[in-house]
Amino acid sequence: MATMADVARSAGVSVATVSHVLNGTRPVLPRTRQAVLDAIDELAYTPNTLARSLVTSRTRSIGLAVSAISNPYFTEILQGVEAAALEHGYSLLIADPHDDPEHERKVVELLHGRRVDGLIVAPSADPRKLLALLGRHSMPTVFLDRLVDGIPGPTVTQRPDSTTGDLVREEAAAGRVPEAGDGTEASDGTEAGDATEAGDATEAGKAAQPGEPSVAAFRFDQVCAENAEPMAHLVTHLVQLGHRRIGLVAGLPGLSTTSERISGYRHALAAAGLPYDERLVVHGDSAAEGAERATGALLTLAAPPTALVTANNAMTIGALRTLRTLGLSVPDDVALACFDDFPWADLFSPRLTAVSQPSREIGARAVRLLLDRLEAPDRPSRTLRLPCAFVHRTSCGCPDTPSQKGTLS
């Protein structure tokens, strides 16, 4: 088995130079770096990661804690995280917190015990125990998909230009929480093409208990998709088709994704001059089974909705099951539009009109944020928010034409 000394002899450099190339601990001339890489390839040298971790205090591993890994949305996020981690020479350790705060704390503690260099977490609806644990151990962490309220620092967003369609950055005051449909953010010095925005105020950042650290005391980064505006677009589309009673099957209470999508729903109704009826908003708890119950409650109202919007793909499946059980046809009896696209949405009959989230990109950006944090622990916190796309199909009641996909501004 080749050693680092063998690589150094083959490349005509010192062992220290080989170490610098492998660990990135000092700049190396491009031609010298290439000579080392060529020698590594020729000798099939495999670095001793355990020995390296003892020297560098780094294991080149990332812990990923996301619930419902079987959900296609999180599966695609996982693929984005894995590809980006591998590209930068990191391995991945995965755990499922099951959307339970206590289990979340336990699995994150286990990942920390495996000496991961940093964590990427989709936080539960009540992350107070998680935040206390992360703060106590000063663990570099990126939150994805669900935002934690109270993260300090400037923010930036990325939106399509109304003329060219190219993605451009918009800026707004740091720390400001935008209203649904508001397009202002704040500069944070991120590289061109980064997408960020402050999250909607939610219960996710519940006040710390006595003796617990405040979330503002630590530097966390976050990445997610837009939520309010894409949801508003779905509702507005149904309004334009003539619907006046539109039901919403919302997600698990306390999650930022849930509150933001409800905010977008309400914003669209207000813009259309329609009253908000709380009876038309039910929680499916982000799961198919919960959505079955919630959809049943909506459709048995004295004045049931003529259209439904489901707030994630698992709940779309639950809603469809209930519609089938009740013998209702989509879109003839009830129109349907979904937040979350998935690979087989175009195979349903009718084909599902949906908002498509940039799930793989969310995963890749989470890795980039974490590596930036590892490189510069004291840099300002960042919250990246990426645009979604509207995929126009037929479950909303529109004519059967080829799927049309456009980025939502």
Coordinates of C-alpha atoms in Angstrom, one line a residue:
M1 CA 0.0 0.0 0.0
A2 CA 1.4 3.4 -1.0
T3 CA 2.3 5.9 1.7
M4 CA 2.4 9.7 1.7
A5 CA 6.2 9.4 1.5
D6 CA 5.8 7.4 -1.7
V7 CA 3.6 10.1 -3.2
A8 CA 6.1 12.8 -2.3
R9 CA 9.0 10.9 -4.0
S10 CA 7.0 10.3 -7.1
A11 CA 5.9 13.9 -7.4
G12 CA 9.4 15.2 -6.4
V13 CA 8.1 17.2 -3.5
S14 CA 8.3 17.1 0.3
V15 CA 5.9 15.1 2.5
A16 CA 4.7 18.4 3.9
T17 CA 3.7 19.6 0.4
V18 CA 1.7 16.4 -0.1
S19 CA 0.0 17.1 3.2
H20 CA -0.9 20.7 2.2
V21 CA -2.4 19.5 -1.0
L22 CA -4.5 16.8 0.7
N23 CA -5.6 19.0 3.6
G24 CA -5.8 22.4 2.0
T25 CA -3.7 23.9 4.8
R26 CA -1.5 26.1 2.6
P27 CA -1.7 27.4 -1.0
V28 CA 0.4 25.2 -3.4
L29 CA 1.4 26.2 -7.0
P30 CA -1.0 24.7 -9.6
R31 CA 1.7 22.7 -11.3
T32 CA 3.0 21.3 -8.0
R33 CA -0.6 20.5 -6.9
Q34 CA -1.2 18.7 -10.2
A35 CA 2.0 16.7 -9.8
V36 CA 0.9 15.5 -6.4
L37 CA -2.6 14.6 -7.7
D38 CA -1.0 12.7 -10.6
A39 CA 1.2 10.8 -8.2
I40 CA -1.8 10.0 -6.0
D41 CA -3.7 8.6 -9.0
E42 CA -0.7 6.6 -10.3
L43 CA 0.1 5.0 -6.9
A44 CA -3.6 4.6 -6.0
Y45 CA -2.8 6.3 -2.7
T46 CA -5.7 6.3 -0.2
P47 CA -5.2 8.9 2.7
N48 CA -5.6 7.6 6.2
T49 CA -8.6 9.7 7.2
L50 CA -8.4 8.6 10.9
A51 CA -4.8 9.7 11.1
R52 CA -5.6 12.9 9.3
S53 CA -8.5 13.7 11.7
L54 CA -6.1 13.3 14.7
V55 CA -3.8 15.9 13.2
T56 CA -6.4 18.4 11.8
S57 CA -9.2 17.8 14.3
R58 CA -11.4 17.3 11.2
T59 CA -13.1 14.1 10.1
R60 CA -14.2 15.5 6.7
S61 CA -17.7 14.2 7.5
I62 CA -21.1 16.0 7.6
G63 CA -24.1 14.9 9.7
L64 CA -27.5 15.2 8.0
A65 CA -30.7 15.1 10.1
V66 CA -33.9 15.2 8.1
S67 CA -37.3 13.7 8.8
A68 CA -39.3 11.5 6.3
I69 CA -36.3 10.5 4.2
S70 CA -38.7 8.3 2.2
N71 CA -40.5 11.5 1.1
P72 CA -39.4 12.2 -2.5
Y73 CA -38.8 15.9 -1.6
F74 CA -36.3 15.1 1.1
T75 CA -34.8 12.3 -1.0
E76 CA -33.9 14.8 -3.7
I77 CA -32.5 17.1 -1.0
L78 CA -30.4 14.2 0.2
Q79 CA -29.1 13.6 -3.3
G80 CA -28.1 17.3 -3.5
V81 CA -26.3 17.2 -0.2
E82 CA -24.5 13.9 -1.0
A83 CA -23.3 15.1 -4.4
A84 CA -22.0 18.4 -3.0
A85 CA -20.4 16.7 0.0
L86 CA -18.6 14.2 -2.3
E87 CA -17.5 16.9 -4.6
H88 CA -15.7 18.5 -1.7
G89 CA -14.3 15.3 -0.3
Y90 CA -16.7 14.9 2.6
S91 CA -18.6 11.8 3.7
L92 CA -22.2 11.8 5.0
L93 CA -23.8 10.4 8.1
I94 CA -27.6 10.4 8.0
A95 CA -30.3 10.3 10.8
D96 CA -34.0 10.7 10.8
P97 CA -35.4 12.9 13.8
H98 CA -39.0 11.8 13.0
D99 CA -40.1 15.5 13.5
D100 CA -40.0 14.8 17.3
P101 CA -38.0 17.4 19.4
E102 CA -36.7 14.8 21.8
H103 CA -35.6 12.3 19.2
E104 CA -34.1 15.2 17.2
R105 CA -31.9 16.1 20.1
K106 CA -30.8 12.5 20.6
V107 CA -29.9 11.9 16.9
V108 CA -28.0 15.2 16.7
E109 CA -26.1 14.3 19.9
L110 CA -25.2 11.0 18.3
L111 CA -24.0 12.7 15.2
H112 CA -21.9 15.0 17.3
G113 CA -20.5 12.0 19.1
R114 CA -19.3 10.7 15.7
R115 CA -17.2 13.9 15.4
V116 CA -18.8 15.2 12.3
D117 CA -17.3 18.6 11.2
G118 CA -20.7 20.2 10.9
L119 CA -24.4 19.5 10.7
I120 CA -27.3 20.1 8.2
V121 CA -30.6 19.8 9.9
A122 CA -34.3 20.2 8.9
P123 CA -35.5 21.3 12.4
S124 CA -38.7 20.2 14.1
A125 CA -41.5 22.5 15.0
D126 CA -40.0 23.1 18.5
P127 CA -36.2 23.2 18.1
R128 CA -35.4 24.7 21.6
K129 CA -33.6 21.6 22.8
L130 CA -31.8 21.3 19.5
L131 CA -30.6 24.9 19.7
A132 CA -29.4 24.5 23.3
L133 CA -27.4 21.4 22.3
L134 CA -25.9 23.1 19.2
G135 CA -25.0 26.1 21.2
R136 CA -23.5 24.2 24.1
H137 CA -21.1 22.3 21.7
S138 CA -20.6 25.3 19.3
M139 CA -21.5 23.0 16.4
P140 CA -21.4 24.6 12.9
T141 CA -24.9 24.0 11.6
V142 CA -27.1 24.8 8.6
F143 CA -30.9 24.6 8.8
L144 CA -32.6 23.6 5.6
D145 CA -36.2 23.6 4.4
R146 CA -37.6 24.9 7.7
L147 CA -36.3 28.2 9.0
V148 CA -35.7 29.0 12.7
D149 CA -37.0 32.4 13.7
G150 CA -34.5 34.8 15.4
I151 CA -31.4 34.0 13.4
P152 CA -29.6 37.3 13.2
G153 CA -27.7 38.7 10.2
P154 CA -28.3 40.2 6.8
T155 CA -30.2 38.5 4.1
V156 CA -30.5 38.4 0.3
T157 CA -32.9 36.8 -2.2
Q158 CA -32.8 35.7 -5.8
R159 CA -35.6 36.3 -8.2
P160 CA -36.2 36.1 -11.9
D161 CA -35.9 39.4 -13.9
S162 CA -39.3 40.3 -15.3
T163 CA -37.8 41.0 -18.7
T164 CA -35.1 38.5 -19.3
G165 CA -36.0 35.7 -16.8
D166 CA -32.4 35.7 -15.5
L167 CA -32.0 35.2 -11.8
V168 CA -30.9 38.5 -10.1
R169 CA -30.3 39.5 -6.5
E170 CA -32.6 41.9 -4.6
E171 CA -31.7 43.5 -1.3
A172 CA -33.5 44.7 1.8
A173 CA -32.7 45.8 5.3
A174 CA -31.0 43.2 7.5
G175 CA -33.2 41.4 10.0
R176 CA -36.5 42.5 8.4
V177 CA -39.2 39.9 8.0
P178 CA -40.9 40.4 4.6
E179 CA -44.7 40.1 4.2
A180 CA -46.1 37.5 1.8
G181 CA -45.4 38.8 -1.7
D182 CA -42.9 41.4 -0.5
G183 CA -39.8 41.4 -2.6
T184 CA -37.3 43.4 -0.5
E185 CA -34.2 42.0 1.2
A186 CA -30.8 42.9 2.5
S187 CA -27.2 42.5 1.2
D188 CA -24.9 40.2 3.1
G189 CA -21.9 40.0 0.9
T190 CA -22.7 36.6 -0.6
E191 CA -21.3 35.7 -4.0
A192 CA -23.4 36.5 -7.0
G193 CA -26.1 34.0 -7.6
D194 CA -26.7 33.2 -3.9
A195 CA -30.3 33.5 -2.9
T196 CA -31.4 34.7 0.5
E197 CA -34.3 36.1 2.4
A198 CA -35.5 36.4 6.0
G199 CA -38.0 33.8 7.1
D200 CA -41.5 34.4 8.2
A201 CA -42.0 34.8 11.9
T202 CA -43.0 31.4 13.2
E203 CA -43.2 29.4 16.4
A204 CA -40.0 27.6 15.4
G205 CA -38.0 30.2 17.2
K206 CA -39.9 30.0 20.5
A207 CA -38.3 32.0 23.3
A208 CA -35.5 30.2 25.1
Q209 CA -36.3 28.9 28.6
P210 CA -34.4 30.2 31.6
G211 CA -30.8 28.8 31.4
E212 CA -31.1 28.1 27.7
P213 CA -29.0 30.0 25.2
S214 CA -30.7 32.4 22.8
V215 CA -30.6 31.5 19.1
A216 CA -29.2 35.0 18.5
A217 CA -26.1 34.1 20.5
F218 CA -24.9 31.7 17.8
R219 CA -24.1 31.9 14.1
F220 CA -26.3 29.5 12.1
D221 CA -27.0 29.6 8.4
Q222 CA -30.2 28.6 6.7
V223 CA -31.4 27.6 3.2
C224 CA -34.9 26.9 1.9
A225 CA -37.3 27.6 -1.0
E226 CA -39.7 30.5 -1.4
N227 CA -43.0 29.6 0.2
A228 CA -45.5 32.4 0.5
E229 CA -45.4 33.7 -3.1
P230 CA -45.6 30.3 -4.8
M231 CA -48.6 29.3 -2.6
A232 CA -50.2 32.7 -3.5
H233 CA -49.7 31.9 -7.2
L234 CA -51.5 28.5 -6.9
V235 CA -54.4 30.2 -5.1
T236 CA -54.6 33.1 -7.5
H237 CA -54.6 30.6 -10.4
L238 CA -57.7 28.9 -8.9
V239 CA -59.4 32.2 -8.3
Q240 CA -58.9 33.1 -12.0
L241 CA -60.6 29.8 -12.9
G242 CA -63.7 31.0 -11.0
H243 CA -63.2 29.4 -7.6
R244 CA -64.4 31.3 -4.6
R245 CA -64.2 28.7 -1.8
I246 CA -60.7 27.3 -1.9
G247 CA -59.6 24.8 0.8
L248 CA -56.0 24.5 2.1
V249 CA -54.6 21.3 3.6
A250 CA -51.7 22.9 5.5
G251 CA -48.7 21.2 7.1
L252 CA -47.6 20.5 10.6
P253 CA -48.3 23.6 12.9
G254 CA -45.1 25.4 14.1
L255 CA -43.1 24.8 11.0
S256 CA -42.0 27.8 9.0
T257 CA -43.0 26.2 5.8
T258 CA -46.6 25.8 7.2
S259 CA -46.9 29.4 8.4
E260 CA -45.4 30.8 5.3
R261 CA -47.7 28.8 3.0
I262 CA -50.8 29.8 5.0
S263 CA -49.6 33.4 4.7
G264 CA -49.4 33.1 0.9
Y265 CA -52.9 31.6 0.8
R266 CA -54.3 34.4 2.8
H267 CA -52.4 37.0 0.8
A268 CA -53.9 35.7 -2.4
L269 CA -57.4 35.7 -1.1
A270 CA -57.0 39.3 0.1
A271 CA -55.6 40.4 -3.2
A272 CA -58.7 38.8 -4.9
G273 CA -61.1 40.5 -2.5
L274 CA -62.2 37.1 -1.0
P275 CA -62.8 36.7 2.7
Y276 CA -60.6 34.4 4.8
D277 CA -62.7 31.5 6.2
E278 CA -60.7 29.6 8.9
R279 CA -63.0 26.6 8.4
L280 CA -61.3 26.1 4.9
V281 CA -57.8 25.8 6.4
V282 CA -57.1 22.4 8.0
H283 CA -53.8 20.8 9.1
G284 CA -52.8 17.5 7.5
D285 CA -49.6 17.6 9.7
S286 CA -47.4 17.2 6.6
A287 CA -48.3 13.5 6.2
A288 CA -50.6 11.4 4.0
E289 CA -52.7 10.0 6.8
G290 CA -53.3 13.4 8.3
A291 CA -54.3 14.8 5.0
E292 CA -56.8 12.1 4.5
R293 CA -58.6 13.2 7.7
A294 CA -58.2 16.9 7.0
T295 CA -59.5 16.6 3.4
G296 CA -62.5 14.6 4.7
A297 CA -63.3 17.4 7.2
L298 CA -63.2 20.0 4.4
L299 CA -65.4 18.0 2.0
T300 CA -68.1 17.3 4.6
L301 CA -68.6 21.0 5.4
A302 CA -72.1 22.4 4.8
A303 CA -70.5 24.5 2.1
P304 CA -67.5 22.5 0.9
P305 CA -64.7 24.0 -1.1
T306 CA -64.7 23.7 -4.9
A307 CA -60.9 23.6 -5.1
L308 CA -58.2 22.3 -2.8
V309 CA -54.5 23.3 -2.4
T310 CA -52.3 20.7 -0.6
A311 CA -49.2 22.1 1.0
N312 CA -46.8 19.2 0.4
N313 CA -46.5 16.0 -1.8
A314 CA -47.3 13.5 1.0
M315 CA -50.5 15.4 1.8
T316 CA -51.4 15.4 -2.0
I317 CA -51.5 11.6 -1.9
G318 CA -53.7 11.7 1.2
A319 CA -56.1 14.2 -0.3
L320 CA -56.4 12.1 -3.5
R321 CA -57.2 9.0 -1.4
T322 CA -60.1 10.8 0.3
L323 CA -61.4 12.2 -3.0
R324 CA -61.4 8.7 -4.4
T325 CA -63.1 7.3 -1.3
L326 CA -65.9 9.9 -1.5
G327 CA -66.3 9.2 -5.2
L328 CA -65.3 12.7 -6.2
S329 CA -63.6 13.5 -9.5
V330 CA -60.7 15.8 -10.1
P331 CA -61.1 18.4 -11.5
D332 CA -64.8 18.0 -12.4
D333 CA -66.0 17.9 -8.8
V334 CA -63.0 19.4 -7.0
A335 CA -60.0 21.2 -8.6
L336 CA -56.6 20.4 -7.1
A337 CA -53.3 22.2 -7.0
C338 CA -50.2 21.0 -5.0
F339 CA -47.2 22.6 -3.3
D340 CA -44.4 20.1 -4.2
D341 CA -44.0 18.4 -7.5
F342 CA -42.7 14.8 -7.7
P343 CA -41.5 12.6 -10.6
W344 CA -44.8 10.8 -11.2
A345 CA -47.1 13.9 -10.9
D346 CA -47.3 14.0 -14.7
L347 CA -48.5 10.3 -14.7
F348 CA -51.7 10.9 -12.7
S349 CA -55.0 11.3 -14.4
P350 CA -55.5 14.2 -14.3
R351 CA -51.9 15.4 -14.3
L352 CA -51.2 17.4 -11.2
T353 CA -50.7 21.2 -11.3
A354 CA -47.9 21.9 -8.8
V355 CA -45.2 24.1 -7.4
S356 CA -41.8 22.6 -8.0
Q357 CA -39.2 23.3 -5.3
P358 CA -35.4 23.3 -6.2
S359 CA -34.8 20.5 -3.7
R360 CA -31.4 19.3 -5.0
E361 CA -30.2 22.8 -5.2
I362 CA -31.3 23.4 -1.6
G363 CA -29.2 20.4 -0.5
A364 CA -26.2 21.6 -2.5
R365 CA -26.4 25.1 -1.2
A366 CA -26.6 23.8 2.4
V367 CA -23.3 22.1 1.9
R368 CA -21.7 25.3 0.5
L369 CA -23.0 27.3 3.5
L370 CA -21.6 24.7 5.9
L371 CA -18.2 24.7 4.3
D372 CA -18.1 28.5 4.3
R373 CA -19.0 28.4 8.0
L374 CA -16.2 25.9 8.7
E375 CA -13.7 28.1 6.7
A376 CA -14.8 31.3 8.5
P377 CA -16.7 30.6 11.8
D378 CA -17.3 34.2 12.6
R379 CA -18.8 35.3 9.3
P380 CA -22.3 36.8 9.5
S381 CA -25.3 34.4 9.4
R382 CA -26.9 33.9 6.1
T383 CA -30.4 32.8 5.0
L384 CA -30.7 31.6 1.4
R385 CA -34.0 31.4 -0.2
L386 CA -34.4 29.9 -3.7
P387 CA -37.2 30.5 -6.3
C388 CA -39.7 27.8 -7.1
A389 CA -41.4 27.0 -10.5
F390 CA -45.1 26.7 -11.4
V391 CA -45.8 23.5 -13.3
H392 CA -49.1 24.0 -15.1
R393 CA -51.0 20.7 -15.8
T394 CA -54.7 19.7 -15.7
S395 CA -55.8 18.9 -12.1
C396 CA -56.7 22.6 -11.7
G397 CA -59.3 22.3 -14.5
C398 CA -57.3 23.7 -17.4
P399 CA -57.3 22.1 -20.8
D400 CA -54.9 19.2 -21.4
T401 CA -51.8 20.7 -22.9
P402 CA -48.1 19.8 -22.5
S403 CA -46.8 20.7 -19.0
Q404 CA -45.7 24.3 -18.7
K405 CA -43.0 25.2 -16.2
G406 CA -42.0 28.7 -15.3
T407 CA -40.0 30.2 -12.5
L408 CA -42.1 32.1 -9.9
S409 CA -41.1 35.7 -9.1

